[in-house]
Coordinates of C-alpha atoms in Angstrom, one line a residue:
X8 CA 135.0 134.3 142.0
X9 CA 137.0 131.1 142.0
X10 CA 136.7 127.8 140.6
X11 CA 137.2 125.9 143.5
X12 CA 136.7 122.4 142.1
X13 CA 139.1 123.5 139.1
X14 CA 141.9 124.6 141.6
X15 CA 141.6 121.2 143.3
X16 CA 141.5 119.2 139.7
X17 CA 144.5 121.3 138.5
X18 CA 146.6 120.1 141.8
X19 CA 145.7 116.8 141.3
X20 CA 146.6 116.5 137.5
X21 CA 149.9 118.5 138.5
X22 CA 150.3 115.2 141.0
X23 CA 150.6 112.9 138.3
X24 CA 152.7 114.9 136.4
X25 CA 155.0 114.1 139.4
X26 CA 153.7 110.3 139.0
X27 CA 154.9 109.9 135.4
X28 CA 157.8 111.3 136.5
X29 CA 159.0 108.5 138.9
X30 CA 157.3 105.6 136.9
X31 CA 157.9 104.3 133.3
X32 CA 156.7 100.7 133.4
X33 CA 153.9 100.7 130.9
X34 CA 151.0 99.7 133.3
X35 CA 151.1 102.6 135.4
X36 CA 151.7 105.0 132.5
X37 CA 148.2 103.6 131.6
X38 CA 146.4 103.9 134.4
X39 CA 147.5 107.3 135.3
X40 CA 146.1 108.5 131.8
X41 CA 142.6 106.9 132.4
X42 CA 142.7 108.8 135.9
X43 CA 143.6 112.2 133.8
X44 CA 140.6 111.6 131.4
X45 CA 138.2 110.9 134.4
X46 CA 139.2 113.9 136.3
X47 CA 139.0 116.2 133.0
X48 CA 135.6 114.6 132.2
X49 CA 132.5 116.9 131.5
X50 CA 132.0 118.9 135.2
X51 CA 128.6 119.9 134.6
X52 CA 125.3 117.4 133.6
X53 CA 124.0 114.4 134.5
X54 CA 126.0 111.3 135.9
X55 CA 125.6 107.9 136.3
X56 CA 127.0 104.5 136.6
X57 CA 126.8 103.3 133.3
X58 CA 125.2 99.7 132.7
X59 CA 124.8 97.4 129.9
X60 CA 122.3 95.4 129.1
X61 CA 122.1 91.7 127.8
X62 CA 120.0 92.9 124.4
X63 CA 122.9 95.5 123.8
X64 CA 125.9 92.9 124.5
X65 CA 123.8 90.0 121.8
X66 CA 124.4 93.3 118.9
X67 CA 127.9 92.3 119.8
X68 CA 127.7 89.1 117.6
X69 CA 124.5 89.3 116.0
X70 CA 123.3 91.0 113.1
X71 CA 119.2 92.0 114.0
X72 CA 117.0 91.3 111.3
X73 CA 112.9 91.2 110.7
X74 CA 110.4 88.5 109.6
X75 CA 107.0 89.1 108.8
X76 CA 104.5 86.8 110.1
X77 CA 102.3 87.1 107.2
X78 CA 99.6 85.7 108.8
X79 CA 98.8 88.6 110.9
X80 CA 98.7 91.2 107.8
X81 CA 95.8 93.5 107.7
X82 CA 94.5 94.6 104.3
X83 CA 91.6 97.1 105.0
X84 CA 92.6 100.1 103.7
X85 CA 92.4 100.5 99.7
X86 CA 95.2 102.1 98.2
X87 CA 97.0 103.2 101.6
X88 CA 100.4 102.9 103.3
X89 CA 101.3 100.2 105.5
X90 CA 101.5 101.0 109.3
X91 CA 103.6 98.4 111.1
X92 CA 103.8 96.2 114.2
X93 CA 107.8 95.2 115.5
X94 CA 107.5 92.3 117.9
X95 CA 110.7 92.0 120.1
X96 CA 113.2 94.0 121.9
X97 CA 113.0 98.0 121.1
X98 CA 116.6 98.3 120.9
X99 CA 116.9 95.9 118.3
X100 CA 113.9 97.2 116.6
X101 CA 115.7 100.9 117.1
X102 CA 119.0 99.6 115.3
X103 CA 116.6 98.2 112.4
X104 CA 114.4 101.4 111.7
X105 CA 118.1 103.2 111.7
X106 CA 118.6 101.3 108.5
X107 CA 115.2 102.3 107.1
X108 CA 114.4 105.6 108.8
X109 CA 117.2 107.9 109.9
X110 CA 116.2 111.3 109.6
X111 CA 112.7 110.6 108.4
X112 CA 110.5 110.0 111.5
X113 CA 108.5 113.5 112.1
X114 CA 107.1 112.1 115.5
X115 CA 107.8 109.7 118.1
X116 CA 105.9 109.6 121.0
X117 CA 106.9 107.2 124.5
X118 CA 105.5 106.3 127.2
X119 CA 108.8 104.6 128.9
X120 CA 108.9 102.7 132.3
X121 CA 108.6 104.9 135.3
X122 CA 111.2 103.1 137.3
X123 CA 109.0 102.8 140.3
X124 CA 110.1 99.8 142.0
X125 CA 106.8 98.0 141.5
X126 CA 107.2 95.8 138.7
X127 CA 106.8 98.5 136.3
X128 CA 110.7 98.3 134.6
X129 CA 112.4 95.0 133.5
X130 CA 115.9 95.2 133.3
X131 CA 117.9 92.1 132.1
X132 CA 114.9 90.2 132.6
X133 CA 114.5 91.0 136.5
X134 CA 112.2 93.5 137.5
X135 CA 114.2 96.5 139.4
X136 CA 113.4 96.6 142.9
X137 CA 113.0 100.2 145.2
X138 CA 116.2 99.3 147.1
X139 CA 118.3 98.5 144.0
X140 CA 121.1 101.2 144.8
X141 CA 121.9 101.4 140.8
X142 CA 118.1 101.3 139.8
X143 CA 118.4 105.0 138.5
X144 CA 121.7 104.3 137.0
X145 CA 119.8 101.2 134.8
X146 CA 117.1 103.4 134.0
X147 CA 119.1 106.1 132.3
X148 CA 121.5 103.6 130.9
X149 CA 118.0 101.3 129.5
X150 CA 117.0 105.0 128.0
X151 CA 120.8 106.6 126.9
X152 CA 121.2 104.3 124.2
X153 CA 117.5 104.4 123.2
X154 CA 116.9 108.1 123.2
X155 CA 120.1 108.5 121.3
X156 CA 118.7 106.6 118.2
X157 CA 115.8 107.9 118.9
X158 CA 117.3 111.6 118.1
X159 CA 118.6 109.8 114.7
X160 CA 115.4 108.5 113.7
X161 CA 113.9 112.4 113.4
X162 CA 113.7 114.7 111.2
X163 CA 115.6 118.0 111.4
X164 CA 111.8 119.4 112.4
X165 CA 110.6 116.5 114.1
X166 CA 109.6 116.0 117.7
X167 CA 109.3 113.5 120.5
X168 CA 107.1 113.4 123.2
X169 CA 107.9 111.5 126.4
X170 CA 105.5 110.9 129.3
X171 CA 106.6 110.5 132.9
X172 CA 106.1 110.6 136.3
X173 CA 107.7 111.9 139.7
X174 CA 110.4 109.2 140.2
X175 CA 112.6 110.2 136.8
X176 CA 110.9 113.1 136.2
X177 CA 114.5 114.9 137.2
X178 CA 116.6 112.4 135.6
X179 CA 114.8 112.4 132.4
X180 CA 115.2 116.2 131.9
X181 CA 119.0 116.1 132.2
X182 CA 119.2 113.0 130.3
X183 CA 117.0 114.6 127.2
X184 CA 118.8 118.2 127.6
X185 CA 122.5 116.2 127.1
X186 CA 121.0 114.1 123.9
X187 CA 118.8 116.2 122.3
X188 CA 121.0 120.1 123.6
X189 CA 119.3 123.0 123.3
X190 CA 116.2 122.3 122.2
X191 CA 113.6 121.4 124.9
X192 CA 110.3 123.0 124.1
X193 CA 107.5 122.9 126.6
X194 CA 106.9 120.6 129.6
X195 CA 102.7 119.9 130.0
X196 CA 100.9 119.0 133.1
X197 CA 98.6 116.0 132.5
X198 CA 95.5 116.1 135.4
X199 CA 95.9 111.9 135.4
X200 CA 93.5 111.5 138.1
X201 CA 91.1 113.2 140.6
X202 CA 91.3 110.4 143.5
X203 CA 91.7 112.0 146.4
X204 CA 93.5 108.6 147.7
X205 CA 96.6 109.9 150.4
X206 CA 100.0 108.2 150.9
X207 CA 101.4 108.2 154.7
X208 CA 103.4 111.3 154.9
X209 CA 102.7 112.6 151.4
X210 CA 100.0 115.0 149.4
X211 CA 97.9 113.3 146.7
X212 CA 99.6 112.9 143.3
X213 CA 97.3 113.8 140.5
X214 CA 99.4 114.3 137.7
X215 CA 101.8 113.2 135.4
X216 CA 103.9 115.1 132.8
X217 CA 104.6 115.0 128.7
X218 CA 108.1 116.4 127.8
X219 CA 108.4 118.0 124.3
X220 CA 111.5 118.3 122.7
X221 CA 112.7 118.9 118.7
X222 CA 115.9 117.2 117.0
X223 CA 116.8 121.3 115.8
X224 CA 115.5 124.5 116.0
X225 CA 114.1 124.1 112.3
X226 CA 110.5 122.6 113.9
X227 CA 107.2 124.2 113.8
X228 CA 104.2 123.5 116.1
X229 CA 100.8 123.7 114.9
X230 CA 98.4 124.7 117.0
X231 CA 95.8 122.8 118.9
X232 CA 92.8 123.7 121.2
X233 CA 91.5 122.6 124.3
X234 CA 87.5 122.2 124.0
X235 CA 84.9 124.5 124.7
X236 CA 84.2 124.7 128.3
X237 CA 79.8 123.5 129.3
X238 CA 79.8 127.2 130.4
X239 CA 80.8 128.7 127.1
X240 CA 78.8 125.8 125.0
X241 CA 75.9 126.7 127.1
X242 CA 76.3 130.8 125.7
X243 CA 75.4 129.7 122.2
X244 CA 71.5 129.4 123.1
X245 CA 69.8 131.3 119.9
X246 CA 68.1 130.1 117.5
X247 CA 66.9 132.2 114.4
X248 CA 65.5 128.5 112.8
X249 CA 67.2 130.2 109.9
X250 CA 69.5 126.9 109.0
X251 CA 72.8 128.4 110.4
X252 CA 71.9 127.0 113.5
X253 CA 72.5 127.9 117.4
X254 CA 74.5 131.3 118.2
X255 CA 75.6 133.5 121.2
X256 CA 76.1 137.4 121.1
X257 CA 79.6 138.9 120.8
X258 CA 80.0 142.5 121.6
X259 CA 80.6 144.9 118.7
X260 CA 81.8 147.9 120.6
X261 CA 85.9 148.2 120.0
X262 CA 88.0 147.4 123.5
X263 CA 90.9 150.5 123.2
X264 CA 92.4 152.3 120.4
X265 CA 89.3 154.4 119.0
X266 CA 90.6 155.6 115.5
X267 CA 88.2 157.6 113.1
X268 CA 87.1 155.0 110.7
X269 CA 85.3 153.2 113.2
X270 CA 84.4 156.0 115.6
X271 CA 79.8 157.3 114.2
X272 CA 76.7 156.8 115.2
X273 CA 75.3 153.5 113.1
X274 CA 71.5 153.6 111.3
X275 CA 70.4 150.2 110.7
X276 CA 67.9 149.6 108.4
X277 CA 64.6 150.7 110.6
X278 CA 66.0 154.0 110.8
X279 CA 67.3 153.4 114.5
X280 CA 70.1 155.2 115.8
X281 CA 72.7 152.9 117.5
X282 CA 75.3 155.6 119.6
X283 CA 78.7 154.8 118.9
X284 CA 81.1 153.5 121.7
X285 CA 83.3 155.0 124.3
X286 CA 85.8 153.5 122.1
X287 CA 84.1 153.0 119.1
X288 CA 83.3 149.9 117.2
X289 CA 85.5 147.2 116.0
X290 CA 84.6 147.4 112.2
X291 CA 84.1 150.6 109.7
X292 CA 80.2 151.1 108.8
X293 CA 80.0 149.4 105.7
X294 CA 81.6 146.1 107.0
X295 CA 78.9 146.4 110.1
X296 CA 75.6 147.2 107.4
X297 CA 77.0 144.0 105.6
X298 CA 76.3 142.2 108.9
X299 CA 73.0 143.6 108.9
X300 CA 72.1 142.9 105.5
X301 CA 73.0 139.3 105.9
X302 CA 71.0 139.5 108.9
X303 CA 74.3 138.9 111.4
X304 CA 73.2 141.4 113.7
X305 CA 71.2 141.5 116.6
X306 CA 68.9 144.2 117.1
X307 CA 66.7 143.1 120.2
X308 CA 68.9 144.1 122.9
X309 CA 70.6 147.2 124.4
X310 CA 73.5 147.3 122.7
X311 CA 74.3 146.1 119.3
X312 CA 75.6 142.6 119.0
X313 CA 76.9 140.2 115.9
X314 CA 75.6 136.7 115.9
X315 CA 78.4 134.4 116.7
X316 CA 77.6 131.1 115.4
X317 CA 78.7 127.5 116.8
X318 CA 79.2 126.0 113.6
X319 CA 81.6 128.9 112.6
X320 CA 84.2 128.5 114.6
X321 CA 87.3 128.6 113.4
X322 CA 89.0 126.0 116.6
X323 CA 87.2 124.4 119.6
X324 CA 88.1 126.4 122.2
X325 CA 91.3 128.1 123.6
X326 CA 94.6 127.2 122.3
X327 CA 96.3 124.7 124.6
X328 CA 98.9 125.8 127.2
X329 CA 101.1 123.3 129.1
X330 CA 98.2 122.7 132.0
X331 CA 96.4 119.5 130.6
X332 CA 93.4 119.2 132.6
X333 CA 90.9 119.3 129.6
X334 CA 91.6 115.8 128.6
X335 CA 90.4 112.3 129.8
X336 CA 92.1 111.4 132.7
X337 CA 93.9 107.8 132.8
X338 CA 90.7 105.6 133.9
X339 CA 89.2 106.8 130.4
X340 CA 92.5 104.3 128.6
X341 CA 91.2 101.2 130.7
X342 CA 87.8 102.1 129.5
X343 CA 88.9 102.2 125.8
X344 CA 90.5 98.6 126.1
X345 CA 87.6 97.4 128.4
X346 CA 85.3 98.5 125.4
X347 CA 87.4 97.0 122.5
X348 CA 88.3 93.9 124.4
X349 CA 85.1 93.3 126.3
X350 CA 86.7 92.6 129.3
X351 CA 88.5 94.6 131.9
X352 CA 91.9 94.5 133.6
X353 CA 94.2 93.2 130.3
X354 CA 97.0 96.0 130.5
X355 CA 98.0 98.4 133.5
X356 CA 97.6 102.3 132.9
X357 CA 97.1 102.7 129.5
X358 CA 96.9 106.0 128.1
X359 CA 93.9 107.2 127.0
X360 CA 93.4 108.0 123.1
X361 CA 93.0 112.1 123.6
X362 CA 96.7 112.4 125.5
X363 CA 98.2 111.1 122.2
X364 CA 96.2 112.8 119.7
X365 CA 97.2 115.7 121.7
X366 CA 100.6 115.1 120.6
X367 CA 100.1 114.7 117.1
X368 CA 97.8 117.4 116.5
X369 CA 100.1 119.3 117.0
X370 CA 102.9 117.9 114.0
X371 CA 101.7 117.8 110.3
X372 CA 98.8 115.2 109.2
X373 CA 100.9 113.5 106.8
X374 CA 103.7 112.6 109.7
X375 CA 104.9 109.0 110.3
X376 CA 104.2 108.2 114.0
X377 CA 106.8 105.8 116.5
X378 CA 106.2 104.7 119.7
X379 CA 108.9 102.2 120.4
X380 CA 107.2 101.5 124.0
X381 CA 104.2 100.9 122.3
X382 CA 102.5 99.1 125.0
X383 CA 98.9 98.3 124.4
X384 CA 99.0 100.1 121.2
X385 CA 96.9 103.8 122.3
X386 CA 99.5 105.5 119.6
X387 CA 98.7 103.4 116.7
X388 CA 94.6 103.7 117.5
X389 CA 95.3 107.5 118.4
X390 CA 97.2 107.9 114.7
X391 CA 94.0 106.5 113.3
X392 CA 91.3 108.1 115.0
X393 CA 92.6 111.5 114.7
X394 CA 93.0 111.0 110.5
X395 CA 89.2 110.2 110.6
X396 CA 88.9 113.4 112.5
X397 CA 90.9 115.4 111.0
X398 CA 91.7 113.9 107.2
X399 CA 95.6 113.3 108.2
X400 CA 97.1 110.2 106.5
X401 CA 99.4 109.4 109.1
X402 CA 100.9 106.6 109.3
X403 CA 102.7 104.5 112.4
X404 CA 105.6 102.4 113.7
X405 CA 104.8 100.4 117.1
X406 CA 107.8 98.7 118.4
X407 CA 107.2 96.5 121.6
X408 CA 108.2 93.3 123.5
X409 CA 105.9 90.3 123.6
X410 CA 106.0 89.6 127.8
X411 CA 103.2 87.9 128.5
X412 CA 101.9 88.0 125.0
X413 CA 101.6 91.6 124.9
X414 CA 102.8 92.6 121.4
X415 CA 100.4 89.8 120.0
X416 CA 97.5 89.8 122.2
X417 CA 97.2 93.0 123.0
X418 CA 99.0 95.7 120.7
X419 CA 98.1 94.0 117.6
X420 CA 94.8 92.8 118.4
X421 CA 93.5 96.1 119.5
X422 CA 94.7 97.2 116.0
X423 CA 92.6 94.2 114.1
X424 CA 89.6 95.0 116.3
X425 CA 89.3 98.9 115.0
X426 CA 89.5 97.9 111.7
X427 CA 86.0 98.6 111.0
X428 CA 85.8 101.2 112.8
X429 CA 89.3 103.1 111.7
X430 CA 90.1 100.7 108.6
X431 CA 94.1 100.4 107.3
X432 CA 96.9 98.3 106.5
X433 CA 99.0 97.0 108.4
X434 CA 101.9 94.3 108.6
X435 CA 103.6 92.6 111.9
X436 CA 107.0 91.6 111.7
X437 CA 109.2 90.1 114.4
X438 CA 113.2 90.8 115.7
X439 CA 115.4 87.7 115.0
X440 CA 119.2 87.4 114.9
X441 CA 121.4 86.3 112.1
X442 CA 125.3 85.5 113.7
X443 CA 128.2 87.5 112.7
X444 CA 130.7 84.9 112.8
X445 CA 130.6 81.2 112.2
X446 CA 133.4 78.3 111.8
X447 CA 130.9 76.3 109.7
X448 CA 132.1 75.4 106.1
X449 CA 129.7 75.9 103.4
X450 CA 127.5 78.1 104.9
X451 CA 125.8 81.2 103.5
X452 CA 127.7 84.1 103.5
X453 CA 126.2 86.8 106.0
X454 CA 125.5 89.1 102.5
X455 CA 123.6 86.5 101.7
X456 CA 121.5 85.4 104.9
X457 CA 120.9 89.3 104.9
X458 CA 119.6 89.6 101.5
X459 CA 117.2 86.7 103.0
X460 CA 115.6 89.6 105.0
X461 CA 115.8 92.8 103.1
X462 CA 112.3 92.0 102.0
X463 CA 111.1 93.5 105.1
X464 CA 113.8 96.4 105.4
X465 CA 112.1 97.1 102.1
X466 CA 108.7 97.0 102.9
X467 CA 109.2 99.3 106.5
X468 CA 111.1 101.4 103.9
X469 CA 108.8 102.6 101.5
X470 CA 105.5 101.7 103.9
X471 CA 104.3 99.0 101.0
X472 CA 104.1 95.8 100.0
X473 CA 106.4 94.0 97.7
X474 CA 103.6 91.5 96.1
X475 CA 105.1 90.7 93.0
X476 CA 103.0 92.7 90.8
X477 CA 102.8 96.5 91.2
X478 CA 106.0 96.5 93.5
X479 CA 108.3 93.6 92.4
X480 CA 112.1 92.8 94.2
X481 CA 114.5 91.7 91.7
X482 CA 117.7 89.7 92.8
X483 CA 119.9 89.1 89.6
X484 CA 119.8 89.9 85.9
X485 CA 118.2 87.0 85.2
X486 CA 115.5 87.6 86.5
X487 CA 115.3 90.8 85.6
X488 CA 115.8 89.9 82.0
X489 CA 112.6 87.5 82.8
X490 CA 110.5 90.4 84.3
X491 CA 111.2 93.1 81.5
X492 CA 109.7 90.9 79.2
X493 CA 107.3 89.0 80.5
X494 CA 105.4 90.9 83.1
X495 CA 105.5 94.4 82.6
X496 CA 103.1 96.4 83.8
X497 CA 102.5 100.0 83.6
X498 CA 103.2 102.1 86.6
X499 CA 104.7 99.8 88.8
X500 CA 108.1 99.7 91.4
X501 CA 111.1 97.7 90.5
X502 CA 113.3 97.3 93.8
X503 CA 116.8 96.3 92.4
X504 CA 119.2 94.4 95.1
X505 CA 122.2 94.6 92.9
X506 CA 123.6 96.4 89.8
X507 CA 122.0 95.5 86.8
X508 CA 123.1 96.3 83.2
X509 CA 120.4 97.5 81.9
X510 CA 120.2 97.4 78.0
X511 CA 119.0 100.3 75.4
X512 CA 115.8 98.2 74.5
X513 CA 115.3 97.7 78.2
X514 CA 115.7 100.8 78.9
X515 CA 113.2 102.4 76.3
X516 CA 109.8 99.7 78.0
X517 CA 111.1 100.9 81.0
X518 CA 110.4 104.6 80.1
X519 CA 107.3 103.7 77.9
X520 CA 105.3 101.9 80.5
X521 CA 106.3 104.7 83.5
X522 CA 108.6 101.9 85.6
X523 CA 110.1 103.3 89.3
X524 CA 113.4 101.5 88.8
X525 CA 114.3 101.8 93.1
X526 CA 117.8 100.3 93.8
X527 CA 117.7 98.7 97.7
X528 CA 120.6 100.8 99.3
X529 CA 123.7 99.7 100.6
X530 CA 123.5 101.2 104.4
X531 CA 120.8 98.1 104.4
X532 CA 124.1 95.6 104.9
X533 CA 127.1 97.6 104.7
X534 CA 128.5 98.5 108.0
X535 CA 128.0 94.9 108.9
X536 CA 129.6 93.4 105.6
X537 CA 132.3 95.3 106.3
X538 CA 132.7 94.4 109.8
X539 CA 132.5 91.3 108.8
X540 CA 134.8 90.9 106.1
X541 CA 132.9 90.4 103.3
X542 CA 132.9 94.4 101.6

């Protein structure tokens, strides 16, 4: 079979071959080597006219940094790790968790704009419209650059969860299978509603979709289960009043495979024969008297039956499979907020709790959580609820803009009002720039207005607080020197921003009292100090 668009790209390169042939001014030497590389571009995939955006072009000449707004801290869990807020752009907040987090995120999961020409996407800060010929092209540029750090961010075994619709449903698996390669894992059905509302010329749309990929093939998925169905629930009607509480009967005669070990007639205990099975019975006949002498049998019907009990299950129900249609549908995330706000109608389509919790049941229950569209904040009360459930100690990162007061009004405050209900700590920082380049004399040198701000690298670091008494930032020998001997502690964290000589005596109360000596690493500042001129 032939290559029929390689024959025609071979003829064509052969052309300006002939071209470089004839011309030697340096200008058209150039431009016939960019039309080489276009035509002998990747062939296959997804492609797109490639936009940038005003938050990418302000990286050009600005360094992003975070301040906390201490105001907003949240101290209700004793002895925990921090969770954290990021008010501002989620690019910016990507390029500041690369500093802090590559390769250490075990789950992020997005709910990104579906590009649906209703308001939904703001790009450049214009909504796109449904005739904007390039509105795909912004989309998957908005998403390139954010998926791509993304990937960074996560572990060798972590995962990332995406939600979407129809519109870039198509898009968005091309994109993810060029960023993320060969390692695209399941793609679920979510039942979002059951309205039986019609569009002119169209079917009802009544779901939505979660995409599952891993960073490598190193990942492992734990299981999770879909509940119970009210018809099985209602099978577990018995009663013994014995304190095990309700059971149903499960069969005791073996499916296939009858083998000689579990193939004889049973005697229970009042001398009555039980005939065995077509295919015998599924355990030998001292593992079935055991049943009987711990009264797990039933004797009152036909046929012989163990007692299945509903508090000894080992799982809910059936282990999930990509068809969603156990969970809440999307009316049940308006409900949530309309009960933790009091009001209804403050944030469009959130995602109800039992979607997300979904997702992280199905990592470890120690994982660190991002959302970096974090919206009205359903990850971070998802990351809570399910530790209560399940004893995880999760932690999360929410990153989101503040339009309309979102990040503030909404994302955090739904945070501060569970606190009772799901107590932990949590601290809220905000985006801000410091410039690259300045003609001002006697300024501050950029290592310096950075070391201004590592406080908070710190902090989203190591998920603590550095309060000046169990974890203490030092900036100079001197006042290291000051620390060492005046306020040592026992068992406490010494971040170091520089080298410090340490001496012997040092040294030695360092080792006595059990001191973390933590030096702040140099990928903190260095790319940009260097860029800069100043390493």
């Amino acid at each position: 079979m032939k290559n029929l668009s390689q024959i025609k790209r071979e003829k064509m390169i052969s052309f300006l071959e002939k071209l470089r042939k004839k011309h030697d001014d340096e200008e058209t030497l150039i431009a016939i080597n960019e039309i080489e590389i276009a035509l002998t571009e990747k062939k296959y995939g997804l492609v797109w006219e490639e936009h940038t955006e005003r938050v990418d072009e302000d990286l050009l000449n600005n360094i992003p940094i975070l301040t906390e707004v201490e105001e907003l801290k949240i101290n209700k869990g004793k002895n925990q790790k921090y969770n954290f807020i990021i008010e501002g752009d989620n690019l910016h907040s990507l390029k500041l968790l690369e500093k802090t987090y590559n390769g250490k995120i075990d789950i992020i999961y997005i709910d990104p704009p579906y590009n649906r020409g209703k308001r939904d996407f703001c790009y450049d800060d214009d909504y796109l419209r449904k005739d904007d010929e390039y509105k795909h092209s912004k989309w998957l540029s908005f998403m390139n650059v954010r998926l791509k750090l993304a990937r960074t961010l996560l572990k060798e075994d972590g995962l990332i969860f995406i939600s979407i619709d129809d519109y870039e449903d198509a898009q968005l698996k091309l994109l993810c299978d060029e960023i993320f390669g060969d390692n695209f894992i399941n793609k679920f059905i979510w039942k979002r509603n059951s309205s039986s509302k019609t569009e002119k010329d169209k079917f009802t749309v009544n779901t939505e979709y979660v995409y599952l990929y891993s960073k490598s093939k190193k990942y492992k998925l734990n299981n999770a289960y879909k509940p119970l169905a009210d018809s099985t629930k209602k099978m577990y009607s018995k009663d013994d009043k014995d304190g095990r509480g309700k059971y149903r009967l499960y069969p005791l005669q073996k499916p296939k495979d009858p083998g000689p070990e579990t193939t004889y007639d049973y005697v229970d205990n009042t001398g009555k024969i039980w005939k065995c099975p077509p295919k015998g019975w599924r355990m030998t006949y001292d593992k079935l008297k055991a049943l009987e002498n711990d009264n797990r049998l039933y004797l009152e019907a036909d046929s012989l039956n163990e007692k299945a009990y509903w508090n000894e299950r080992t799982n809910e129900g059936k282990r999930i499979d990509t068809l969603w249609n156990d969970l809440p549908e999307n009316t049940a995330g308006s409900k949530e907020l309309e009960r933790i706000f009091g009001n209804k109608d403050i944030f469009d389509n959130p995602k109800p709790v039992e979607l997300i919790k979904r997702c992280l049941e199905i990592s470890n229950k120690n994982a660190i959580v991002l959302d970096f569209f974090a919206g009205s904040g359903t990850t971070g009360q998802a990351v809570m609820q399910l530790n209560v459930d399940d004893g995880g100690d999760r932690t999360y990162i929410l990153c989101t803009n503040n339009e309309n007061n979102i990040c503030q009004n909404i994302t955090y405050e739904r945070m501060k009002k569970i606190q009772d209900e799901f107590p932990h700590n949590l601290k809220y920082f905000k985006t801000d720039f410091i410039p690259k380049f300045s003609s001002l004399e006697n300024e501050k040198s950029i290592r310096e207005m950075m070391i201004e701000h590592i406080k908070e690298l710190i902090e989203l670091n190591y998920r603590c607080e550095l309060d000046g008494i169990n974890n203490i930032l030092i900036y100079d020998e001197e006042e290291f020197d000051k620390i060492i001997t005046e306020k040592l502690k026992n068992n406490i964290k010494l971040f170091i921003i520089s080298d410090i000589f340490m001496s012997s005596e040092q040294q030695f109360l360092i080792n006595q009292k059990n001191i973390e000596i933590i030096e702040v690493p140099e990928y903190y500042y260095r790319e940009e100090l260097r860029e800069v001129g100043e390493l």
